[in-house]
Short mmCIF file of C-alpha atoms in Angstrom, two decimals:
data_model
loop_
_atom_site.label_atom_id
_atom_site.label_comp_id
_atom_site.label_asym_id
_atom_site.label_seq_id
_atom_site.Cartn_x
_atom_site.Cartn_y
_atom_site.Cartn_z
CA MET A 1 -22.87 1.45 13.96
CA THR A 2 -21.29 1.40 17.48
CA ALA A 3 -21.78 -2.42 17.69
CA TYR A 4 -19.89 -2.92 14.31
CA TRP A 5 -16.77 -0.65 15.73
CA ILE A 6 -16.91 -2.77 19.05
CA LEU A 7 -16.92 -5.99 17.07
CA SER A 8 -14.24 -4.94 14.59
CA PHE A 9 -12.01 -3.77 17.41
CA SER A 10 -12.70 -6.72 19.64
CA SER A 11 -11.73 -9.22 16.81
CA HIS A 12 -8.47 -7.54 16.15
CA LEU A 13 -7.55 -7.80 19.76
CA CYS A 14 -8.59 -11.30 20.31
CA SER A 15 -6.87 -12.57 17.16
CA PHE A 16 -3.63 -10.54 18.02
CA TYR A 17 -3.75 -12.07 21.49
CA GLN A 18 -4.03 -15.65 20.33
CA LEU A 19 -1.08 -14.68 17.74
CA HIS A 20 1.00 -13.46 20.76
CA ARG A 21 0.43 -16.59 22.69
CA PHE A 22 1.47 -18.98 19.78
CA SER A 23 4.71 -16.39 19.34
CA LYS A 24 5.51 -16.88 22.88
CA GLU A 25 4.92 -20.49 23.16
CA HIS A 26 7.24 -21.08 20.24
CA GLU A 27 9.71 -18.45 20.87
CA VAL A 28 12.66 -20.70 21.65
CA ILE A 29 12.35 -22.62 18.34
CA LEU A 30 11.51 -19.29 16.51
CA ASP A 31 14.93 -17.93 18.08
CA ARG A 32 16.87 -20.89 16.95
CA GLU A 33 15.49 -20.66 13.38
CA VAL A 34 15.41 -16.89 12.76
CA GLN A 35 17.82 -15.58 15.48
CA LEU A 36 15.41 -13.23 17.25
CA GLU A 37 17.00 -10.00 18.30
CA ARG A 38 17.18 -8.50 21.95
CA GLY A 39 14.27 -6.13 22.21
CA PHE A 40 14.76 -2.66 23.77
CA LEU A 41 11.13 -1.24 23.56
CA ILE A 42 9.70 -3.79 25.95
CA TRP A 43 11.70 -5.27 28.74
CA GLY A 44 12.15 -8.94 28.54
CA PHE A 45 10.70 -9.31 24.85
CA LYS A 46 12.57 -10.14 21.84
CA LYS A 47 11.92 -8.79 18.44
CA ASP A 48 11.36 -10.31 15.06
CA PRO A 49 13.96 -9.04 12.68
CA THR A 50 12.86 -10.95 9.62
CA ASP A 51 10.62 -8.24 7.85
CA PHE A 52 12.78 -6.73 5.12
CA GLU A 53 10.50 -3.77 4.30
CA TYR A 54 10.61 -2.58 7.84
CA PHE A 55 14.42 -2.90 8.75
CA PHE A 56 15.92 -1.86 5.28
CA PRO A 57 14.65 1.67 5.16
CA LEU A 58 16.09 2.27 8.69
CA LYS A 59 19.65 1.43 7.26
CA MET A 60 19.29 3.19 4.10
CA HIS A 61 20.68 6.45 5.14
CA GLU A 62 24.10 4.97 6.64
CA THR A 63 25.91 4.88 3.51
CA TRP A 64 24.75 4.36 -0.09
CA LEU A 65 27.60 5.20 -2.64
CA VAL A 66 28.78 1.62 -3.32
CA HIS A 67 26.89 -1.59 -2.67
CA THR A 68 29.36 -3.13 -0.22
CA SER A 69 26.66 -4.77 1.63
CA GLU A 70 23.38 -6.35 0.75
CA ASP A 71 21.38 -3.48 2.22
CA GLN A 72 23.27 -0.94 0.18
CA TYR A 73 22.74 -3.14 -2.78
CA TYR A 74 18.89 -3.04 -2.39
CA LEU A 75 19.09 0.70 -1.65
CA LEU A 76 20.69 1.37 -4.95
CA ILE A 77 18.16 -0.88 -6.73
CA PHE A 78 15.13 0.53 -5.11
CA SER A 79 16.28 4.19 -5.50
CA THR A 80 16.99 3.47 -9.13
CA ALA A 81 13.45 2.02 -9.58
CA VAL A 82 11.89 5.17 -7.86
CA CYS A 83 14.12 7.30 -9.83
CA SER A 84 12.96 5.73 -13.08
CA LEU A 85 9.32 6.74 -12.46
CA ARG A 86 10.55 10.23 -11.98
CA CYS A 87 12.49 10.30 -15.37
CA ILE A 88 9.33 8.64 -17.13
CA SER A 89 7.15 11.55 -15.58
CA PHE A 90 9.63 14.22 -16.71
CA CYS A 91 9.93 13.12 -20.03
CA LEU A 92 6.23 12.65 -20.66
CA GLU A 93 5.50 16.13 -19.33
CA LEU A 94 8.06 17.48 -21.68
CA CYS A 95 6.58 15.85 -24.55
CA TRP A 96 3.18 17.08 -23.73
CA HIS A 97 4.04 20.50 -22.48
CA PRO A 98 7.44 21.53 -23.96
CA LEU A 99 7.06 25.17 -23.04
CA GLN A 100 6.16 24.44 -19.38
CA ALA A 101 9.16 22.22 -19.10
CA GLY A 102 11.35 24.79 -20.61
CA GLY A 103 11.65 23.54 -24.28
CA PRO A 104 10.36 24.73 -27.52
CA ASN A 105 6.98 23.60 -28.74
CA HIS A 106 7.69 23.32 -32.53
CA CYS A 107 11.20 22.63 -33.51
CA PRO A 108 13.84 20.43 -32.23
CA LEU A 109 15.47 21.35 -29.04
CA LEU A 110 19.14 21.85 -29.91
CA GLU A 111 18.11 23.63 -33.25
CA VAL A 112 16.05 26.63 -31.43
CA LYS A 113 17.52 27.03 -28.04
CA GLY A 114 20.66 25.29 -28.30
CA LEU A 115 22.90 23.97 -25.46
CA LYS A 116 21.52 26.41 -22.80
CA THR A 117 18.13 24.92 -23.02
CA LEU A 118 19.49 21.43 -22.75
CA ILE A 119 21.44 22.32 -19.61
CA PHE A 120 18.39 23.98 -18.14
CA GLN A 121 16.24 20.84 -18.86
CA PHE A 122 18.90 18.59 -17.05
CA TYR A 123 19.08 20.95 -14.27
CA LYS A 124 15.22 20.53 -13.84
CA LEU A 125 15.51 16.77 -14.28
CA THR A 126 18.15 16.45 -11.50
CA ALA A 127 16.26 18.67 -9.16
CA PHE A 128 13.25 16.52 -9.63
CA CYS A 129 15.03 13.13 -9.38
CA PHE A 130 17.54 13.90 -6.56
CA TYR A 131 15.04 15.89 -4.20
CA HIS A 132 16.33 14.41 -1.11
CA PRO A 133 13.31 13.83 0.88
CA LEU A 134 11.44 11.92 -1.82
CA PHE A 135 14.56 10.13 -3.34
CA TYR A 136 14.95 6.90 -1.37
CA ASN A 137 11.35 5.68 -0.76
CA GLY A 138 9.03 8.07 -2.27
CA PRO A 139 6.21 8.73 -2.08
CA ILE A 140 5.72 9.06 -5.76
CA VAL A 141 5.16 12.61 -6.91
CA THR A 142 4.49 13.58 -10.68
CA TYR A 143 6.55 16.38 -12.26
CA ARG A 144 3.68 18.27 -12.87
CA ASP A 145 2.83 18.63 -9.30
CA PHE A 146 6.40 18.86 -8.19
CA SER A 147 7.14 21.85 -10.77
CA GLU A 148 3.88 23.76 -9.95
CA GLN A 149 4.85 23.76 -6.24
CA ILE A 150 8.56 24.13 -6.12
CA ASP A 151 8.60 27.65 -7.48
CA LYS A 152 5.93 28.94 -5.20
CA PRO A 153 6.77 30.78 -1.94
CA VAL A 154 7.33 28.68 0.95
CA CYS A 155 4.34 29.08 3.51
CA LYS A 156 5.52 29.14 7.35
CA VAL A 157 4.80 26.05 8.92
CA SER A 158 3.74 26.42 12.77
CA ALA A 159 5.74 24.87 15.26
CA VAL A 160 2.48 23.12 16.69
CA PHE A 161 2.14 21.37 13.32
CA VAL A 162 5.58 20.21 13.24
CA LEU A 163 5.64 18.88 16.86
CA SER A 164 2.26 17.19 16.23
CA GLY A 165 3.65 15.62 13.18
CA ILE A 166 6.74 14.31 14.99
CA LEU A 167 4.51 13.12 17.75
CA ARG A 168 2.29 11.14 15.24
CA VAL A 169 5.33 9.62 13.67
CA CYS A 170 6.67 8.54 16.88
CA VAL A 171 3.49 6.82 17.92
CA TRP A 172 3.37 5.03 14.55
CA TRP A 173 7.21 3.95 15.15
CA CYS A 174 6.41 2.70 18.64
CA LEU A 175 3.26 0.84 17.48
CA ALA A 176 5.50 -0.92 14.72
CA LYS A 177 8.16 -1.70 17.37
CA PHE A 178 5.53 -2.96 19.71
CA MET A 179 4.09 -5.44 17.05
CA ILE A 180 7.35 -6.91 16.20
CA HIS A 181 8.19 -7.34 19.95
CA VAL A 182 4.87 -9.17 20.88
CA MET A 183 3.96 -10.97 17.58
CA TYR A 184 6.60 -12.81 15.62
CA MET A 185 4.56 -12.61 12.45
CA HIS A 186 7.12 -12.55 9.78
CA ALA A 187 9.18 -15.44 11.32
CA ILE A 188 5.92 -17.38 11.40
CA GLN A 189 4.86 -16.47 7.98
CA SER A 190 8.11 -17.76 6.57
CA ASN A 191 7.59 -21.28 8.02
CA GLU A 192 4.78 -23.39 6.52
CA SER A 193 4.84 -25.66 9.57
CA TYR A 194 3.76 -22.89 11.68
CA LEU A 195 1.11 -21.70 9.23
CA GLU A 196 -0.25 -25.26 9.44
CA MET A 197 -0.16 -25.35 13.25
CA LEU A 198 -1.78 -22.03 13.98
CA PRO A 199 -5.05 -22.16 15.62
CA PRO A 200 -7.92 -20.46 13.63
CA TRP A 201 -8.00 -17.34 15.73
CA ALA A 202 -4.21 -17.04 15.68
CA LEU A 203 -4.21 -17.59 11.73
CA GLY A 204 -6.70 -14.78 11.45
CA GLY A 205 -4.64 -12.58 13.66
CA LEU A 206 -1.55 -13.55 11.51
CA ALA A 207 -3.20 -12.16 8.40
CA LEU A 208 -4.50 -8.97 10.19
CA ALA A 209 -0.96 -8.34 11.83
CA LEU A 210 0.70 -8.85 8.35
CA VAL A 211 -1.54 -6.06 6.55
CA GLN A 212 -1.63 -3.97 9.63
CA PHE A 213 2.26 -3.88 10.05
CA PHE A 214 2.57 -3.14 6.41
CA TYR A 215 0.21 -0.14 6.91
CA VAL A 216 1.90 1.13 9.87
CA ASN A 217 5.26 0.75 8.39
CA TYR A 218 4.40 2.99 5.45
CA LEU A 219 2.81 5.44 7.82
CA VAL A 220 6.28 5.81 9.45
CA LEU A 221 8.17 5.95 6.22
CA PHE A 222 5.82 8.40 4.42
CA GLY A 223 4.99 10.23 7.58
CA VAL A 224 8.69 11.31 8.18
CA VAL A 225 9.11 12.26 4.39
CA SER A 226 5.66 14.12 4.31
CA LEU A 227 6.68 16.23 7.24
CA LEU A 228 9.87 17.14 5.66
CA VAL A 229 8.32 17.86 2.23
CA ARG A 230 5.62 20.23 4.02
CA LEU A 231 8.55 22.19 5.72
CA ASP A 232 9.77 22.82 1.98
CA GLY A 233 6.27 24.18 1.10
CA LEU A 234 5.36 21.17 -1.02
CA GLU A 235 2.11 19.14 -0.81
CA PRO A 236 2.95 15.65 -0.47
CA PRO A 237 0.41 12.81 -1.41
CA LYS A 238 -1.99 11.79 1.41
CA LEU A 239 -0.96 9.23 3.81
CA PRO A 240 -2.29 5.64 3.25
CA ARG A 241 -5.68 5.02 4.68
CA CYS A 242 -6.26 2.23 7.42
CA VAL A 243 -6.41 -1.17 5.82
CA SER A 244 -9.03 -2.43 8.22
CA ILE A 245 -11.52 0.02 6.73
CA MET A 246 -10.70 -0.81 3.15
CA TYR A 247 -13.30 -3.12 1.72
CA SER A 248 -12.61 -3.25 -2.03
CA PHE A 249 -9.75 -3.67 -4.45
CA THR A 250 -10.50 -0.52 -6.11
CA GLY A 251 -10.43 1.31 -2.77
CA MET A 252 -6.97 -0.20 -1.85
CA TRP A 253 -5.46 1.09 -5.14
CA GLY A 254 -6.96 4.56 -4.68
CA HIS A 255 -6.42 5.21 -0.97
CA PHE A 256 -3.13 3.29 0.03
CA ASP A 257 -0.56 4.62 -2.27
CA MET A 258 -2.10 7.67 -3.63
CA GLY A 259 1.18 8.95 -5.20
CA LEU A 260 1.46 5.87 -7.35
CA ASP A 261 -2.23 5.79 -8.17
CA LYS A 262 -2.06 9.21 -9.44
CA TRP A 263 1.22 8.38 -11.49
CA LEU A 264 -0.53 5.42 -13.13
CA ILE A 265 -3.63 7.36 -13.76
CA ARG A 266 -1.57 10.11 -15.45
CA TYR A 267 1.03 8.12 -17.58
CA VAL A 268 -0.36 4.59 -18.09
CA PRO A 269 -2.54 4.79 -21.21
CA LEU A 270 -6.13 4.18 -19.68
CA GLY A 271 -8.00 6.33 -22.25
CA VAL A 272 -9.11 3.33 -24.08
CA SER A 273 -11.14 2.08 -21.08
CA ARG A 274 -13.78 4.42 -22.12
CA HIS A 275 -14.41 2.53 -25.25
CA GLY A 276 -15.91 -0.87 -24.40
CA VAL A 277 -15.33 -3.68 -21.98
CA PHE A 278 -12.52 -5.39 -23.88
CA ARG A 279 -10.42 -2.26 -24.03
CA LYS A 280 -11.08 -1.63 -20.50
CA LEU A 281 -9.46 -5.17 -19.78
CA ILE A 282 -6.55 -4.11 -21.73
CA SER A 283 -6.14 -0.87 -20.13
CA THR A 284 -6.25 -2.14 -16.64
CA ALA A 285 -4.03 -5.10 -17.58
CA LEU A 286 -1.50 -2.50 -18.68
CA ALA A 287 -1.60 -0.69 -15.33
CA PHE A 288 -1.11 -3.87 -13.20
CA GLY A 289 1.33 -5.32 -15.68
CA PHE A 290 3.48 -2.16 -15.32
CA VAL A 291 3.34 -2.25 -11.49
CA CYS A 292 4.20 -5.87 -11.37
CA PHE A 293 7.22 -5.15 -13.93
CA TRP A 294 8.23 -2.28 -11.83
CA HIS A 295 8.25 -4.28 -8.71
CA GLY A 296 10.51 -6.96 -10.10
CA CYS A 297 8.21 -9.28 -11.97
CA HIS A 298 8.81 -12.31 -9.76
CA ASP A 299 6.44 -15.19 -9.80
CA TYR A 300 4.59 -14.11 -6.59
CA LEU A 301 4.41 -10.64 -8.03
CA GLN A 302 2.68 -11.96 -10.99
CA TYR A 303 0.18 -13.86 -9.16
CA TRP A 304 -0.31 -10.85 -6.80
CA ALA A 305 -0.95 -8.59 -9.91
CA LEU A 306 -3.18 -11.10 -11.53
CA LEU A 307 -5.47 -11.37 -8.36
CA ASN A 308 -5.70 -7.68 -8.02
CA TRP A 309 -6.52 -7.26 -11.63
CA ILE A 310 -9.31 -9.82 -11.51
CA GLY A 311 -10.49 -8.26 -8.23
CA VAL A 312 -10.73 -4.68 -9.90
CA LEU A 313 -12.53 -6.13 -12.87
CA VAL A 314 -14.99 -8.22 -10.81
CA GLU A 315 -15.97 -5.13 -8.74
CA ASN A 316 -16.44 -3.00 -11.94
CA VAL A 317 -18.51 -5.56 -13.65
CA LEU A 318 -20.77 -5.76 -10.45
CA ALA A 319 -20.92 -1.97 -10.31
CA LEU A 320 -22.08 -1.92 -13.92
CA LEU A 321 -24.68 -4.53 -13.50
CA VAL A 322 -26.05 -2.88 -10.24
CA SER A 323 -26.23 0.49 -12.00
CA SER A 324 -28.10 -0.89 -15.15
CA ARG A 325 -31.61 0.33 -15.30
CA SER A 326 -33.49 -2.68 -14.83
CA LEU A 327 -31.40 -4.17 -11.92
CA HIS A 328 -31.34 -0.78 -10.38
CA HIS A 329 -34.85 -0.34 -10.42
CA ILE A 330 -35.59 -3.72 -8.60
CA ILE A 331 -32.94 -2.91 -5.99
CA VAL A 332 -34.49 0.46 -5.19
CA SER A 333 -38.12 -0.84 -5.31
CA ARG A 334 -37.72 -3.89 -3.13
CA LEU A 335 -34.88 -3.18 -0.79
CA SER A 336 -34.80 -0.45 1.83
CA PRO A 337 -31.45 1.59 2.12
CA ARG A 338 -30.51 -0.32 5.03
CA MET A 339 -30.78 -3.63 3.31
CA GLN A 340 -28.84 -2.22 0.35
CA ARG A 341 -26.04 -1.16 2.53
CA ARG A 342 -26.14 -4.51 4.13
CA GLY A 343 -25.91 -6.13 0.78
CA LEU A 344 -22.87 -3.96 -0.27
CA ALA A 345 -21.21 -4.83 2.93
CA LEU A 346 -21.82 -8.67 2.44
CA ILE A 347 -20.31 -8.34 -1.06
CA SER A 348 -17.44 -6.17 0.29
CA ALA A 349 -16.69 -8.64 2.95
CA LEU A 350 -16.07 -11.50 0.35
CA SER A 351 -13.90 -8.90 -1.69
CA THR A 352 -11.94 -8.03 1.52
CA ALA A 353 -11.24 -11.68 2.12
CA PHE A 354 -9.61 -12.08 -1.37
CA LEU A 355 -7.96 -8.64 -0.99
CA ILE A 356 -6.18 -9.95 2.30
CA LEU A 357 -5.26 -13.18 0.78
CA SER A 358 -3.68 -11.28 -2.19
CA ASN A 359 -1.47 -9.15 0.00
CA LEU A 360 0.02 -11.79 2.42
CA GLY A 361 3.41 -11.75 0.93
CA GLY A 362 3.89 -14.97 -1.06
CA ILE A 363 2.12 -17.79 -2.89
CA HIS A 364 2.41 -20.32 -0.38
CA VAL A 365 1.13 -18.21 2.29
CA GLY A 366 -1.94 -17.25 0.49
CA ARG A 367 -2.46 -20.91 -0.60
CA ILE A 368 -2.41 -22.09 2.93
CA PHE A 369 -4.57 -19.47 4.29
CA TRP A 370 -7.24 -20.21 1.49
CA LYS A 371 -7.04 -24.05 2.30
CA ARG A 372 -7.28 -23.68 6.09
CA LEU A 373 -9.86 -20.90 6.05
CA PHE A 374 -12.04 -21.43 3.09
CA VAL A 375 -11.66 -25.16 2.05
CA GLN A 376 -11.15 -27.27 5.23
CA GLY A 377 -12.85 -24.84 7.54
CA TRP A 378 -15.67 -23.60 5.35
CA SER A 379 -18.16 -24.58 7.90
CA SER A 380 -16.56 -23.62 11.13
CA VAL A 381 -13.95 -20.87 10.33
CA ALA A 382 -15.11 -19.12 7.07
CA VAL A 383 -18.45 -18.04 8.55
CA PRO A 384 -16.97 -16.22 11.56
CA VAL A 385 -14.20 -14.60 9.22
CA VAL A 386 -16.70 -13.25 6.87
CA ALA A 387 -18.93 -12.12 9.69
CA PHE A 388 -16.06 -10.19 11.01
CA LEU A 389 -15.01 -8.86 7.60
CA TYR A 390 -18.71 -7.71 7.26
CA CYS A 391 -18.18 -5.48 10.29
CA PHE A 392 -15.08 -4.08 8.88
CA ALA A 393 -16.86 -3.14 5.68
CA GLN A 394 -19.62 -1.57 7.56
CA VAL A 395 -17.34 0.55 9.49
CA GLY A 396 -15.48 1.23 6.12
CA ILE A 397 -18.76 2.37 4.32
CA GLU A 398 -19.69 4.66 7.31
CA TRP A 399 -16.20 6.42 7.13
CA ASP A 400 -16.72 6.87 3.32
CA MET A 401 -20.24 8.46 3.92
CA ARG A 402 -18.81 11.08 6.28
#
């Protein structure tokens, strides 16, 4: 296992270094095209300002009452989108458990408890929707969890816990800043010419850097919010798991944004998935369709949702086949536990490759990566890529077994 850790870590460093070299070699042209900003974290380095998801949340707390700028417009749109999930959660919980939400359980609301009950319901809704730490960017919390925790006595949080939380967020923030200073990944990603020019190692480094930066960005955003929420005595969803040790579509959806995953499981009608393969197809399609629609339903989001849906379905079909009595007996009788794990890691490596391709931020990016890595470079590039992804999968499997 130590060898897998070393190979995984070394491949990250090597590919990131190659991407850094490419970034510095083309810094002048990139600066002319995307206007790189003066860096402040590392002396003499510029920073890549083209990632919207990183720089937009940093500006969201400045002003937001009216959208006099593009940033404020996106803030209004995104805050409204997150608020809509809270409204859906509140309304469904009210329908399912009217007494717990403050309403009657048998007659129309206004006929039994009148205006006071309606006002009380509205008060609970606004308290849930406009709870400030969660208001702008989440993470998503269901109304059931929020209402169960908000009325409990606030437990004292030690100074050591607070300081350690602040230190972790600062480390993640510095890491995110370091990445955009030494690797101009988003500027390179936005230009197809550079994607065609990148050496194989730098191309792999770009894919890893994009998904790793996305992960670190969410650690910063959710880390700050989670710390504030804990100070209020609430239990936030767990922080995202490192993407380098995620080796399946199912694991990505279950361990990255746990708040959204829990929301989907509770409120999207998945019960029919227990009644046959066809109904399972429909239920999972509903979940991915809702996520696509909620994110904006753009063309690239439709492809992203479709690829993730197919990935989850293929993994579930393979799991059903392997768990069938006849095939399971053959596997157990003819393969040792180590060989079974190696087979799982190999299948997971292929799944991870498609998982990364589906999360690279656009149709054109995924198409170029697929062409260069698995079509043009099937004999020279694809094999090393799958080999390193195999190491990542082994590390992830070991992590899950702890």
